[in-house]
PDB file of C-alpha atoms and ligand atoms in Angstrom:
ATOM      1  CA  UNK A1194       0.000   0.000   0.000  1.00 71.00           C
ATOM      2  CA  UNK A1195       1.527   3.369  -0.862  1.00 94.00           C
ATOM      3  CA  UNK A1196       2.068   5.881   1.848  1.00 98.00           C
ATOM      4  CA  UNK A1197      -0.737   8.468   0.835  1.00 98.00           C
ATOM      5  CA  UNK A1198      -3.397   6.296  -0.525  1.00 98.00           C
ATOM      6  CA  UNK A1199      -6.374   7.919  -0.544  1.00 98.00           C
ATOM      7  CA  UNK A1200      -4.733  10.918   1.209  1.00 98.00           C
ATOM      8  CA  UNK A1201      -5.627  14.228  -0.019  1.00 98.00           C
ATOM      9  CA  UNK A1202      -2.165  17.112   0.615  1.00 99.00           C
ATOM     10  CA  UNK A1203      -2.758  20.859  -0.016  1.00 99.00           C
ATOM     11  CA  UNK A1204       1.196  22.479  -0.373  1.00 99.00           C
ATOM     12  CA  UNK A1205       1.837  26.252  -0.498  1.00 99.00           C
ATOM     13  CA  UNK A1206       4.481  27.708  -2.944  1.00 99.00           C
ATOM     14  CA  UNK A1207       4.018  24.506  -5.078  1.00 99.00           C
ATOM     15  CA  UNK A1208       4.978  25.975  -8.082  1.00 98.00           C
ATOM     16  CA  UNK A1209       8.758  25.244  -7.869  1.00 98.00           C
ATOM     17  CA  UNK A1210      11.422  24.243  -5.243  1.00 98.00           C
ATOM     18  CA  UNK A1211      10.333  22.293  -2.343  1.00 98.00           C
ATOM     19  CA  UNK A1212       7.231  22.337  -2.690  1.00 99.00           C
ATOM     20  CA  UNK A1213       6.763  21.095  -6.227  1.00 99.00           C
ATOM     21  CA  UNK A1214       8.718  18.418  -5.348  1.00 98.00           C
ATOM     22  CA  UNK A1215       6.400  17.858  -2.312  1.00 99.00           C
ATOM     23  CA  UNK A1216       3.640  17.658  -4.630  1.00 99.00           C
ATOM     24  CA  UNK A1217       5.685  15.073  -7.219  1.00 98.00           C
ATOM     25  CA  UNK A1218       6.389  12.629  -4.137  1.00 98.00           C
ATOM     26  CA  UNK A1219       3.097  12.921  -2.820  1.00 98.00           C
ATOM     27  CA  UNK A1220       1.047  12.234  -5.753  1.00 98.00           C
ATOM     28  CA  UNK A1221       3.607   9.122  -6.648  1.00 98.00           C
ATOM     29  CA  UNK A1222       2.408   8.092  -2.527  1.00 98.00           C
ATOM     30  CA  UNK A1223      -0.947   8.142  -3.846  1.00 98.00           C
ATOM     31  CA  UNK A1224      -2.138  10.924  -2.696  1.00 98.00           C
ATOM     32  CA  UNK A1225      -4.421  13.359  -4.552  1.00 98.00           C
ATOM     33  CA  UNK A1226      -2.292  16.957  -4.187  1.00 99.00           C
ATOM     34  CA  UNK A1227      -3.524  20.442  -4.714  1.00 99.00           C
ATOM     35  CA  UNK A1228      -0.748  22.813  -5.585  1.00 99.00           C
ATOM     36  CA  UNK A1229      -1.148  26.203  -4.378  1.00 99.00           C
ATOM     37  CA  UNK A1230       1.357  29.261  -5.495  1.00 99.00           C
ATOM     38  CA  UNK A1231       1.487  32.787  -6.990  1.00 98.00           C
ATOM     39  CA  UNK A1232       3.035  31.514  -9.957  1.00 98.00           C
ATOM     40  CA  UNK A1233       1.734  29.916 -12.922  1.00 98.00           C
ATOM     41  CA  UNK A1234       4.327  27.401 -13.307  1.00 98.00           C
ATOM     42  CA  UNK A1235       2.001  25.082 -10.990  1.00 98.00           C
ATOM     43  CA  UNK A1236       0.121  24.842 -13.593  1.00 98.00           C
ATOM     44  CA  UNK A1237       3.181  22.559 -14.729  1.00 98.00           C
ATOM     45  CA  UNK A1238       3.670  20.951 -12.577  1.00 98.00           C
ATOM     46  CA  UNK A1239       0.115  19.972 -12.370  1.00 98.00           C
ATOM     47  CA  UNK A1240       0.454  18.758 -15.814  1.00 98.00           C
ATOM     48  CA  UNK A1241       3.331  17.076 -15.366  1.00 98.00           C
ATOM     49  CA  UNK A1242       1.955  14.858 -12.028  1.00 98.00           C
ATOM     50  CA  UNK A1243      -1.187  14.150 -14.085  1.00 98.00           C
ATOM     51  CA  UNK A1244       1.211  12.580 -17.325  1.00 98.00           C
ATOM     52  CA  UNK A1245       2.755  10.260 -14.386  1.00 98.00           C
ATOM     53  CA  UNK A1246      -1.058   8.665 -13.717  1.00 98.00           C
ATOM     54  CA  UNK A1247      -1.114  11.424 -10.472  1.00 98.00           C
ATOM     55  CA  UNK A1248      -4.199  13.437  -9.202  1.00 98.00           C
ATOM     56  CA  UNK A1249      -3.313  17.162  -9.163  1.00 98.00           C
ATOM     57  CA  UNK A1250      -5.665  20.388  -9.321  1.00 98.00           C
ATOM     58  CA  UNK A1251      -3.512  23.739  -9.304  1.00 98.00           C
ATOM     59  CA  UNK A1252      -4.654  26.668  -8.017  1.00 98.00           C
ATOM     60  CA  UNK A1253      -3.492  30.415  -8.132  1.00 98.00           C
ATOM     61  CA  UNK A1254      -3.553  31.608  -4.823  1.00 98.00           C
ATOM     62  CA  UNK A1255      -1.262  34.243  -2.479  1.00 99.00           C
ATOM     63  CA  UNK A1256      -0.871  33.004   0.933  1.00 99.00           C
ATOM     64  CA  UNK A1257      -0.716  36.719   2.531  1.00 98.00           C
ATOM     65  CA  UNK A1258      -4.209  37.475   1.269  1.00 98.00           C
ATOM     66  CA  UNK A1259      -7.420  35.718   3.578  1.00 98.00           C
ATOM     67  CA  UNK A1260      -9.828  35.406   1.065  1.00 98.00           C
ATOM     68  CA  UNK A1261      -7.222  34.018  -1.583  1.00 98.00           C
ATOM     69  CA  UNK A1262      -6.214  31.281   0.515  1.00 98.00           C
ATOM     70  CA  UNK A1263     -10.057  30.452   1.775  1.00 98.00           C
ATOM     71  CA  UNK A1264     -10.995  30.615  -2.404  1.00 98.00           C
ATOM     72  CA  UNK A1265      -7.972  28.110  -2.354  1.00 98.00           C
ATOM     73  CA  UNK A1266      -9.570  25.756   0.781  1.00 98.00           C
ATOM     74  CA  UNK A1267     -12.993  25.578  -0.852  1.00 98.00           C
ATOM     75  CA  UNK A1268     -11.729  24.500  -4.393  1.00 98.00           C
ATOM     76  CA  UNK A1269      -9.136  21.412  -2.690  1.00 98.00           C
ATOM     77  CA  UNK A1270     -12.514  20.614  -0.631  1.00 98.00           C
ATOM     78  CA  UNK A1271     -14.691  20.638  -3.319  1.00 98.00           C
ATOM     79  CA  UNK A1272     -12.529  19.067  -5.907  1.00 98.00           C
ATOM     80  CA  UNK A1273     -11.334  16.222  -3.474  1.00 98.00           C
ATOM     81  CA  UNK A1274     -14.029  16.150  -0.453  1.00 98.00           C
ATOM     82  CA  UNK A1275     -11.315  15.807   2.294  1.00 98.00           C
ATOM     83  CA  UNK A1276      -8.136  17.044   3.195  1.00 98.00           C
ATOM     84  CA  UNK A1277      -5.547  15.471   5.091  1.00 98.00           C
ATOM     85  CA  UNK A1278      -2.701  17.004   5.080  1.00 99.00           C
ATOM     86  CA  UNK A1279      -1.158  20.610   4.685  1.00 99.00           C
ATOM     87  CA  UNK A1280       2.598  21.735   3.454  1.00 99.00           C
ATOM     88  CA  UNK A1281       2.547  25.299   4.828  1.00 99.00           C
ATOM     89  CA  UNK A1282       5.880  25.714   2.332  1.00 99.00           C
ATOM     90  CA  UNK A1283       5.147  29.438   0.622  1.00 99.00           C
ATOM     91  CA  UNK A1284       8.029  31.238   1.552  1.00 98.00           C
ATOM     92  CA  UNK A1285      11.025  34.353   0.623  1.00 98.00           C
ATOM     93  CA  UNK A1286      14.243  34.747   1.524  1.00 98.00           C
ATOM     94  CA  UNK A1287      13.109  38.791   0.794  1.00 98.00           C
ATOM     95  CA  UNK A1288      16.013  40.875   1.769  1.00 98.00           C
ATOM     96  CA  UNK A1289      19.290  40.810   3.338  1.00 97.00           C
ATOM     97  CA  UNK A1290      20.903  43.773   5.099  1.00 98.00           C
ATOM     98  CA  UNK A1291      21.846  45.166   8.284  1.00 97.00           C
ATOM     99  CA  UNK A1292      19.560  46.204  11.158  1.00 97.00           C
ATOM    100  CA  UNK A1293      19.625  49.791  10.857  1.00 97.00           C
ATOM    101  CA  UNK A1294      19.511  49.871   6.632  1.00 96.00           C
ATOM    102  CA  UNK A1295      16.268  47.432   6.820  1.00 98.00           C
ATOM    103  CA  UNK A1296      13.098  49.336   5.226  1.00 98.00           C
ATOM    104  CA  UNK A1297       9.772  48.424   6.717  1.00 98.00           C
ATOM    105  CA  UNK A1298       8.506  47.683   3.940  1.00 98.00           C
ATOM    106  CA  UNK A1299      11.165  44.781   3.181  1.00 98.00           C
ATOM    107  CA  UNK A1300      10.257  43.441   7.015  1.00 98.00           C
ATOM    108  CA  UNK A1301       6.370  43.855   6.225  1.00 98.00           C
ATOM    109  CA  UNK A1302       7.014  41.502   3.289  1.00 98.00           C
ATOM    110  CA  UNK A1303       9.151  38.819   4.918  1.00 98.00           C
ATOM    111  CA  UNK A1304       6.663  38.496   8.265  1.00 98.00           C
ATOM    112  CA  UNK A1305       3.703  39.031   5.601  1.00 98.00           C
ATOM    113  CA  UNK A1306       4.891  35.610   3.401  1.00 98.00           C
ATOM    114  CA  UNK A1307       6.877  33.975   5.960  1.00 98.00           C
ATOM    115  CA  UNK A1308       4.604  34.364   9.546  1.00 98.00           C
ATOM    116  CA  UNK A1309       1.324  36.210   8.199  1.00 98.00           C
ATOM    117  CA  UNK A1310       1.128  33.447   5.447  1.00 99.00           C
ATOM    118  CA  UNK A1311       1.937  30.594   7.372  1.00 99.00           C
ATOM    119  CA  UNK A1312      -0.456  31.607   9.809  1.00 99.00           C
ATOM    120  CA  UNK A1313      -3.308  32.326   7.694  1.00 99.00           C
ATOM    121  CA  UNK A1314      -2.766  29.011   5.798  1.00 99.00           C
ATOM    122  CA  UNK A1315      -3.168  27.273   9.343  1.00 99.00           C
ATOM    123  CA  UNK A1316      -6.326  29.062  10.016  1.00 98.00           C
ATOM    124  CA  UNK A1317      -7.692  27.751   6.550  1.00 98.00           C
ATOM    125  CA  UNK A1318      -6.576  24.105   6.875  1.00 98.00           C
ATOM    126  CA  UNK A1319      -7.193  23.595  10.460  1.00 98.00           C
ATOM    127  CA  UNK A1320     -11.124  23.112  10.107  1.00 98.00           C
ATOM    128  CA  UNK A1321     -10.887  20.708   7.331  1.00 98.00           C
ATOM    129  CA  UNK A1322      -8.369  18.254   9.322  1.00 98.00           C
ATOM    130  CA  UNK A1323     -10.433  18.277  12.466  1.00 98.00           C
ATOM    131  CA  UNK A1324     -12.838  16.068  10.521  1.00 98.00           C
ATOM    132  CA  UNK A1325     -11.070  13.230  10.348  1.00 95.00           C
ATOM    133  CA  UNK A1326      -7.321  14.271  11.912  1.00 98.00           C
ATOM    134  CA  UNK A1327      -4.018  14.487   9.870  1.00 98.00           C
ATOM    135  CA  UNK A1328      -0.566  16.202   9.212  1.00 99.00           C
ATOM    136  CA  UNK A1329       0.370  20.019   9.028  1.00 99.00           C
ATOM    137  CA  UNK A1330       4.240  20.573   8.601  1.00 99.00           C
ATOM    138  CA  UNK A1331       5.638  23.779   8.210  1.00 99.00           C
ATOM    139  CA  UNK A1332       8.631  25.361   6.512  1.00 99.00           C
ATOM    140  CA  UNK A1333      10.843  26.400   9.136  1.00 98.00           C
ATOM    141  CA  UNK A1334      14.543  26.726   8.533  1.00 98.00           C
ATOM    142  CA  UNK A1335      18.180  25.644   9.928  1.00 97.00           C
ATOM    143  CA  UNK A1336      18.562  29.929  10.040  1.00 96.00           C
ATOM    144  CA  UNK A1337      17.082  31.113  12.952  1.00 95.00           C
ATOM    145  CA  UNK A1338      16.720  27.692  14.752  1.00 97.00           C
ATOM    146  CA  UNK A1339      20.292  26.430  14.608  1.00 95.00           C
ATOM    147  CA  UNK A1340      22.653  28.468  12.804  1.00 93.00           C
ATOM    148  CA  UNK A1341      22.284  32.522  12.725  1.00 93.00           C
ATOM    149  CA  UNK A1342      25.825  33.540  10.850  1.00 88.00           C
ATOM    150  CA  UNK A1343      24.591  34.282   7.266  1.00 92.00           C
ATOM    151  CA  UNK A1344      24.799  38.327   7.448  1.00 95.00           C
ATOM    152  CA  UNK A1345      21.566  40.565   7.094  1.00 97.00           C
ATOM    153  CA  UNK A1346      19.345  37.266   7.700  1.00 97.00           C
ATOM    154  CA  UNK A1347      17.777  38.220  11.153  1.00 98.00           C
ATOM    155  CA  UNK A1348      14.493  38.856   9.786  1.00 98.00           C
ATOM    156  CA  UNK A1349      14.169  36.221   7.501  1.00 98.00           C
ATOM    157  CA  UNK A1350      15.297  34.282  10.818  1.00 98.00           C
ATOM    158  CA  UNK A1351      12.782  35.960  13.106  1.00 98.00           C
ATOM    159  CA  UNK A1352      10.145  34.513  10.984  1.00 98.00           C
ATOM    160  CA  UNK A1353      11.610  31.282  10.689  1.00 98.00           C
ATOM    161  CA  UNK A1354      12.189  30.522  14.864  1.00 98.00           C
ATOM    162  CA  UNK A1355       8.363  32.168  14.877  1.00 98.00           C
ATOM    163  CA  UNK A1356       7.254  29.466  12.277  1.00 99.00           C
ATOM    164  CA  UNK A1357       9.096  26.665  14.430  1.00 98.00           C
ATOM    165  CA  UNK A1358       7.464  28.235  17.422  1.00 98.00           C
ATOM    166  CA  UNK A1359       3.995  27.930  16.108  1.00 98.00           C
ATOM    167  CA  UNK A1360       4.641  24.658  15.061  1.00 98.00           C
ATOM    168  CA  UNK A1361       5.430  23.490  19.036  1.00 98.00           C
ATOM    169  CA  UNK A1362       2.335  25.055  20.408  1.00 98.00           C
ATOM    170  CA  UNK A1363       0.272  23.941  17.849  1.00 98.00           C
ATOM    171  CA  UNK A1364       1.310  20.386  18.430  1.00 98.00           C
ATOM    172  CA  UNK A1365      -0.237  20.911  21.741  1.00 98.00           C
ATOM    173  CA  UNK A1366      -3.607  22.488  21.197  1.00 98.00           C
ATOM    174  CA  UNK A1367      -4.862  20.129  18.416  1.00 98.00           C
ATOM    175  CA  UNK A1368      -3.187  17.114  19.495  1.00 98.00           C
ATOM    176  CA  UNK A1369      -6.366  16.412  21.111  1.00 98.00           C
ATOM    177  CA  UNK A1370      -7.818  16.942  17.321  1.00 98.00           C
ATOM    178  CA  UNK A1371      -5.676  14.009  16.240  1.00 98.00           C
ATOM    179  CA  UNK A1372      -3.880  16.637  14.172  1.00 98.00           C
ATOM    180  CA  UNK A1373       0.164  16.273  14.395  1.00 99.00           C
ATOM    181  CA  UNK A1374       1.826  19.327  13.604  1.00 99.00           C
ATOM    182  CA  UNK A1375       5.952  19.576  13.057  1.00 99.00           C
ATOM    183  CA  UNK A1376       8.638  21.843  11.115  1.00 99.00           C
ATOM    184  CA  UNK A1377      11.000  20.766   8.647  1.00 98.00           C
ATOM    185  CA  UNK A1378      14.201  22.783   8.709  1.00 98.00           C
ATOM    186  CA  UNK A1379      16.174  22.641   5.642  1.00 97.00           C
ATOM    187  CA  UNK A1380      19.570  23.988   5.592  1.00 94.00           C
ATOM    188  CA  UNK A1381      21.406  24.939   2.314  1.00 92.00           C
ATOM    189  CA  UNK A1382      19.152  23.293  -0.276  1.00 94.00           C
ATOM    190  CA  UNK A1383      19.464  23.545  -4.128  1.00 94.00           C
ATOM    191  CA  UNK A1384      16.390  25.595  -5.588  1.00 97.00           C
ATOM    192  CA  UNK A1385      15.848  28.985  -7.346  1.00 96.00           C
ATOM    193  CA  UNK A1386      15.147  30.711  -3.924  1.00 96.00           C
ATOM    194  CA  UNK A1387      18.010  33.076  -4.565  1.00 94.00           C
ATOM    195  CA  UNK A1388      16.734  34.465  -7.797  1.00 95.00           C
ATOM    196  CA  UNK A1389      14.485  36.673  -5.685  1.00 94.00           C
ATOM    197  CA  UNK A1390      17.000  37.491  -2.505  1.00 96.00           C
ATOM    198  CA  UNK A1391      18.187  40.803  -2.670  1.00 96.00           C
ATOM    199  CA  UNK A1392      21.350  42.245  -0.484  1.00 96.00           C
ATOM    200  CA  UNK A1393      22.220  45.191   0.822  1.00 94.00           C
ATOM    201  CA  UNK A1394      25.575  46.006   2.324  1.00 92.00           C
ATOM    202  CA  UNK A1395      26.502  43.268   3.907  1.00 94.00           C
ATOM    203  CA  UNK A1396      29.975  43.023   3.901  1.00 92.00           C
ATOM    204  CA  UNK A1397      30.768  44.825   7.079  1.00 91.00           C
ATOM    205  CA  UNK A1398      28.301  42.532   9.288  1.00 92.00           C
ATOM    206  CA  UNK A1399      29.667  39.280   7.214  1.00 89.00           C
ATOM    207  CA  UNK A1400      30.551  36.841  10.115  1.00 80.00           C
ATOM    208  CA  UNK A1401      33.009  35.356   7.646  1.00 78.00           C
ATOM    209  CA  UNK A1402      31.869  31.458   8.300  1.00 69.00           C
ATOM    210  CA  UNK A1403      31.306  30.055   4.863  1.00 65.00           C
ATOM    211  CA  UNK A1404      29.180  26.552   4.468  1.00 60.00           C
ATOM    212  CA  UNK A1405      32.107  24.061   4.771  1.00 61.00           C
ATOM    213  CA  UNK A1406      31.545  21.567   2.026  1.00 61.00           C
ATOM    214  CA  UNK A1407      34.049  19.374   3.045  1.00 54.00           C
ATOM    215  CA  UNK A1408      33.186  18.767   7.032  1.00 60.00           C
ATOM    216  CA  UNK A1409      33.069  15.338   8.113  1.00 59.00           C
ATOM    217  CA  UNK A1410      29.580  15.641   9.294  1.00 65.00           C
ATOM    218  CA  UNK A1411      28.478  16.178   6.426  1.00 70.00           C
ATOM    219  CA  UNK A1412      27.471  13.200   4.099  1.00 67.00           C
ATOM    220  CA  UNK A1413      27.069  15.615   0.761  1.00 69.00           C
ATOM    221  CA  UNK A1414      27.491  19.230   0.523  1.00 73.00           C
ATOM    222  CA  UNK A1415      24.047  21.333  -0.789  1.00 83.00           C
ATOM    223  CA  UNK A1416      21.431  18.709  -0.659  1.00 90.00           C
ATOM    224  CA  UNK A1417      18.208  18.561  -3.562  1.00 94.00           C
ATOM    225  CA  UNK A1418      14.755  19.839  -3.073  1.00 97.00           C
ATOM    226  CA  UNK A1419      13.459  15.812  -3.063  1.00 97.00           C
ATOM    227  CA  UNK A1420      15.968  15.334   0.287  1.00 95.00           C
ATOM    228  CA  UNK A1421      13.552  17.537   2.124  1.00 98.00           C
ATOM    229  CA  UNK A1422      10.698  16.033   0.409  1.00 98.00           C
ATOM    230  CA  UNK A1423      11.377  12.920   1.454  1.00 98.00           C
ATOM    231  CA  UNK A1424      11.341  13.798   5.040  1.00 98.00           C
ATOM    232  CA  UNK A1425       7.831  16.051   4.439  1.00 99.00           C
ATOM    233  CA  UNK A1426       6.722  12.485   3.151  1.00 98.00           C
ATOM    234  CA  UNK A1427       7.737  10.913   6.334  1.00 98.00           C
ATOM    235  CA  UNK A1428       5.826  13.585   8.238  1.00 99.00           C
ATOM    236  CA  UNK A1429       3.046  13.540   6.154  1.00 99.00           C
ATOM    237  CA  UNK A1430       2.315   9.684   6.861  1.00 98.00           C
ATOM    238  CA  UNK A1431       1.280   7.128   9.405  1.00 98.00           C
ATOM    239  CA  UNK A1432       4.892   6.339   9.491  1.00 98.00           C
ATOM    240  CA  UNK A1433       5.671   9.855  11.826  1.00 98.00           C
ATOM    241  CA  UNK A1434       2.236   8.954  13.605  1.00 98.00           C
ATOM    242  CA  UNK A1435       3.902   9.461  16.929  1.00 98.00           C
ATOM    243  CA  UNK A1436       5.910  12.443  15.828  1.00 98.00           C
ATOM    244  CA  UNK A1437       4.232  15.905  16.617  1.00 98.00           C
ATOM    245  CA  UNK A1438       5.984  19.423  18.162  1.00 98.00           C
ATOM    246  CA  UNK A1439       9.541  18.824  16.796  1.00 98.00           C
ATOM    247  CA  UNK A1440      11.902  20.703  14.486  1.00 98.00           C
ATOM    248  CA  UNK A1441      13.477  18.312  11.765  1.00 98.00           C
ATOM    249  CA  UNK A1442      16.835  19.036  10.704  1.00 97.00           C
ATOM    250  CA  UNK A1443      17.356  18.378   6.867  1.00 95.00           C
ATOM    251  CA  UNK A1444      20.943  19.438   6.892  1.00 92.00           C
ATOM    252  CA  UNK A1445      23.328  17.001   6.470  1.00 90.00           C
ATOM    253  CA  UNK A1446      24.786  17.420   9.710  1.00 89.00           C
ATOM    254  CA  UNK A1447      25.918  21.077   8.607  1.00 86.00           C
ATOM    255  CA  UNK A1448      24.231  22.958  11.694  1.00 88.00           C
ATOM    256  CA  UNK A1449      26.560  20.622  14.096  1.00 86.00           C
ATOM    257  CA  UNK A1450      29.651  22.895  12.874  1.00 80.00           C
ATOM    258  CA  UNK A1451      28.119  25.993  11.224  1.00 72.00           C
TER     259      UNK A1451
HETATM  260  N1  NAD B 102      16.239  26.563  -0.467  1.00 62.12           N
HETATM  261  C1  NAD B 102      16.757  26.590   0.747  1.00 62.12           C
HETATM  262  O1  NAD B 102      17.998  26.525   0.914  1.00 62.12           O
HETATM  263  C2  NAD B 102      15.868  26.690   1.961  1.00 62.12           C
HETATM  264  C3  NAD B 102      16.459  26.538   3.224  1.00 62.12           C
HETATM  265  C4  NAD B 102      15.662  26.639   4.352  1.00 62.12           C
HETATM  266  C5  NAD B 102      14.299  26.884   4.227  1.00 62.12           C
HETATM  267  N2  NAD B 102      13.756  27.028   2.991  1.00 62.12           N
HETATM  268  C6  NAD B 102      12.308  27.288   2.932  1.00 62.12           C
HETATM  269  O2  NAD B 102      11.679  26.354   2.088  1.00 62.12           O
HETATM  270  C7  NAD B 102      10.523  26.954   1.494  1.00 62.12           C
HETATM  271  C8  NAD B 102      10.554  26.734  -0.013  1.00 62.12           C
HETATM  272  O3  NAD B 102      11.726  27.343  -0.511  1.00 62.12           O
HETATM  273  P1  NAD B 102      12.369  26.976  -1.937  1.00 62.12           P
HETATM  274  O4  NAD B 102      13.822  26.936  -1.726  1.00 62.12           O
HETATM  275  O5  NAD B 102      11.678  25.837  -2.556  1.00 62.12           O
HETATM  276  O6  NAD B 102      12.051  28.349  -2.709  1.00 62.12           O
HETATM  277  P2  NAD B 102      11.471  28.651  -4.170  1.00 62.12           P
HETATM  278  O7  NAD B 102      11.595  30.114  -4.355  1.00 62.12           O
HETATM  279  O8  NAD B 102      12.063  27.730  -5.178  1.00 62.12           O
HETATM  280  O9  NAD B 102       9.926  28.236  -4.003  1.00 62.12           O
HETATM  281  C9  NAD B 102       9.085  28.967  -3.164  1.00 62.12           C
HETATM  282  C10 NAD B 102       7.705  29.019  -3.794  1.00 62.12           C
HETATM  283  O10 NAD B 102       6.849  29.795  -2.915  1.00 62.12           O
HETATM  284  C11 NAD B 102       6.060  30.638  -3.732  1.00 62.12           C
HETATM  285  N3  NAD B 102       5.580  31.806  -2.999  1.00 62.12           N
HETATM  286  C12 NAD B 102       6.313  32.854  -2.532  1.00 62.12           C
HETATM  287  N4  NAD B 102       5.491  33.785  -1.990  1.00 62.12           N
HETATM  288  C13 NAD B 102       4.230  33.296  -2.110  1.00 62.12           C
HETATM  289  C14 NAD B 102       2.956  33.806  -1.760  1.00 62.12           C
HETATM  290  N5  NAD B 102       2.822  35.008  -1.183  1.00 62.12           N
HETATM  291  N6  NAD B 102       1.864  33.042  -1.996  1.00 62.12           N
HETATM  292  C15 NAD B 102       1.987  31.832  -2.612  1.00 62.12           C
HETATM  293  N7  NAD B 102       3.174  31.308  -2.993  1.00 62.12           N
HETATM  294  C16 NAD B 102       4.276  32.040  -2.752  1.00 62.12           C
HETATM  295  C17 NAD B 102       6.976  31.036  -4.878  1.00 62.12           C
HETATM  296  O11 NAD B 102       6.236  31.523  -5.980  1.00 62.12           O
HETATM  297  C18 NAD B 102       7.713  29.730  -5.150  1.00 62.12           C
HETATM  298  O12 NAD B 102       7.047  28.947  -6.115  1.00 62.12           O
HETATM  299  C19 NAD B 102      10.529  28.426   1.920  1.00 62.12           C
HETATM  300  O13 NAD B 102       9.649  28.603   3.018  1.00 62.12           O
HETATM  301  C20 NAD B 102      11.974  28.651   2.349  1.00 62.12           C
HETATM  302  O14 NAD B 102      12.100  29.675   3.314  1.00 62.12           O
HETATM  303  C21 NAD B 102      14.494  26.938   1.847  1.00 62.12           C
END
């Protein structure tokens, strides 16, 4: 039996990166997956899961906006008449700079994708898995939980320990909803996340630790989008079914020396 038969997974920012791949491994687990991003692309990726013999609906949506995201519930509901499971993945590096040289408006748009978004998704999925229980991981990160040296990040790491945070307490008030909730915290992983980082001065606050490629703890250096997948699969399952308020690593080991 696969892993996700009969299991229906609604990911955010399933149009590329981690969570297209999310949606790939999922559908191949048997599950029927609604893809939910900004960018047309999902559409693609849609496409490309339905060619395989998959179930996928995409569907345009902007996690920072309420009534996008509930537009986005109704339509998995409807299209699929349960759902079981919720990647909360949507998320922006946005901008890195110092403190003191960090416009509001860049802040506003990091909590708005990376805390606002996350939480609103929650809000959305929470009353559909209370019907029969399930999974809700979120996108955390390594930055901001572990590792804090990558200069001009403390925003984009505010928002990830916040995410992480939200995961833990969440894990205790619907644990009694038979819903687990845990983070995943990638560390360097190989996606176009960059194409949209922008920087700012950050030479003078550079802590000068580089990712060391060659460290014994690490098994490989910059790890794929499907490594993380994988462990969202695990998560997503009956095979984490005991597994609910933890952070997990998806690092290679790098945090132990970063
Ligand atoms: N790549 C890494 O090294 C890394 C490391 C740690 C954590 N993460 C986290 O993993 C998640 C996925 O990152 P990725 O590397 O796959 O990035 P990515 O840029 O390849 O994919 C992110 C997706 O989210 C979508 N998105 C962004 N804002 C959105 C919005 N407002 N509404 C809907 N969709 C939106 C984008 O369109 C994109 O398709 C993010 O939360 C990121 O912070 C990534």
């Amino acid at each position: 039996m696969e892993l996700l038969q009969g299991k229906v997974a609604v990911i955010t920012g399933a149009a590329r990166g981690i969570g297209a791949e999310c949606g790939r491994r999922f559908a191949r687990a048997g599950a029927a997956v609604v893809l939910l991003d900004v960018r047309d692309e999902g559409a693609q990726v849609c496409d490309e899961i339905g060619r395989h013999g998959g179930q996928a609906l995409f569907v345009g949506c902007d996690v920072r906006d309420d009534d996008s995201l509930r537009t986005a519930f109704d339509r998995a509901a409807t299209a699929f008449g349960r759902i079981d499971v919720v990647v909360v993945n949507a998320g922006i590096n946005g901008l890195r700079a110092p403190i003191d040289r960090f416009p509001l408006e860049a802040f506003d748009e990091l909590v708005a994708t990376n805390l606002r978004g996350t939480f609103l998704t929650v809000r959305h999925a929470v009353p559909h898995l209370k019907r029969a229980g399930g999974s809700l991981v979120l996108m955390s990160s390594v930055n901001g939980t572990q590792t804090f040296h990558h200069a001009g990040t403390s925003v984009y790491c505010a928002t990830k320990a916040a995410v992480s945070a939200l995961a833990r307490s969440l894990a205790l008030e619907l644990g009694r909803d038979g819903i687990r909730v845990n983070a995943v915290c990638p560390g360097h992983i190989r996606t176009a996340i960059d194409e949209t980082t922008r920087r700012i001065d950050l030479e003078p606050i550079d802590a000068g630790l580089s990712f060391r490629n060659g460290s014994p703890a690490l098994r490989r250096g910059v790890a794929d989008a499907a490594e993380v997948a994988d462990v969202c699969l695990f998560l997503a399952s009956e095979l984490s079914r005991h597994v609910s308020g933890t952070d997990v690593l998806v690092d290679g080991g790098h945090s132990l020396v970063a």
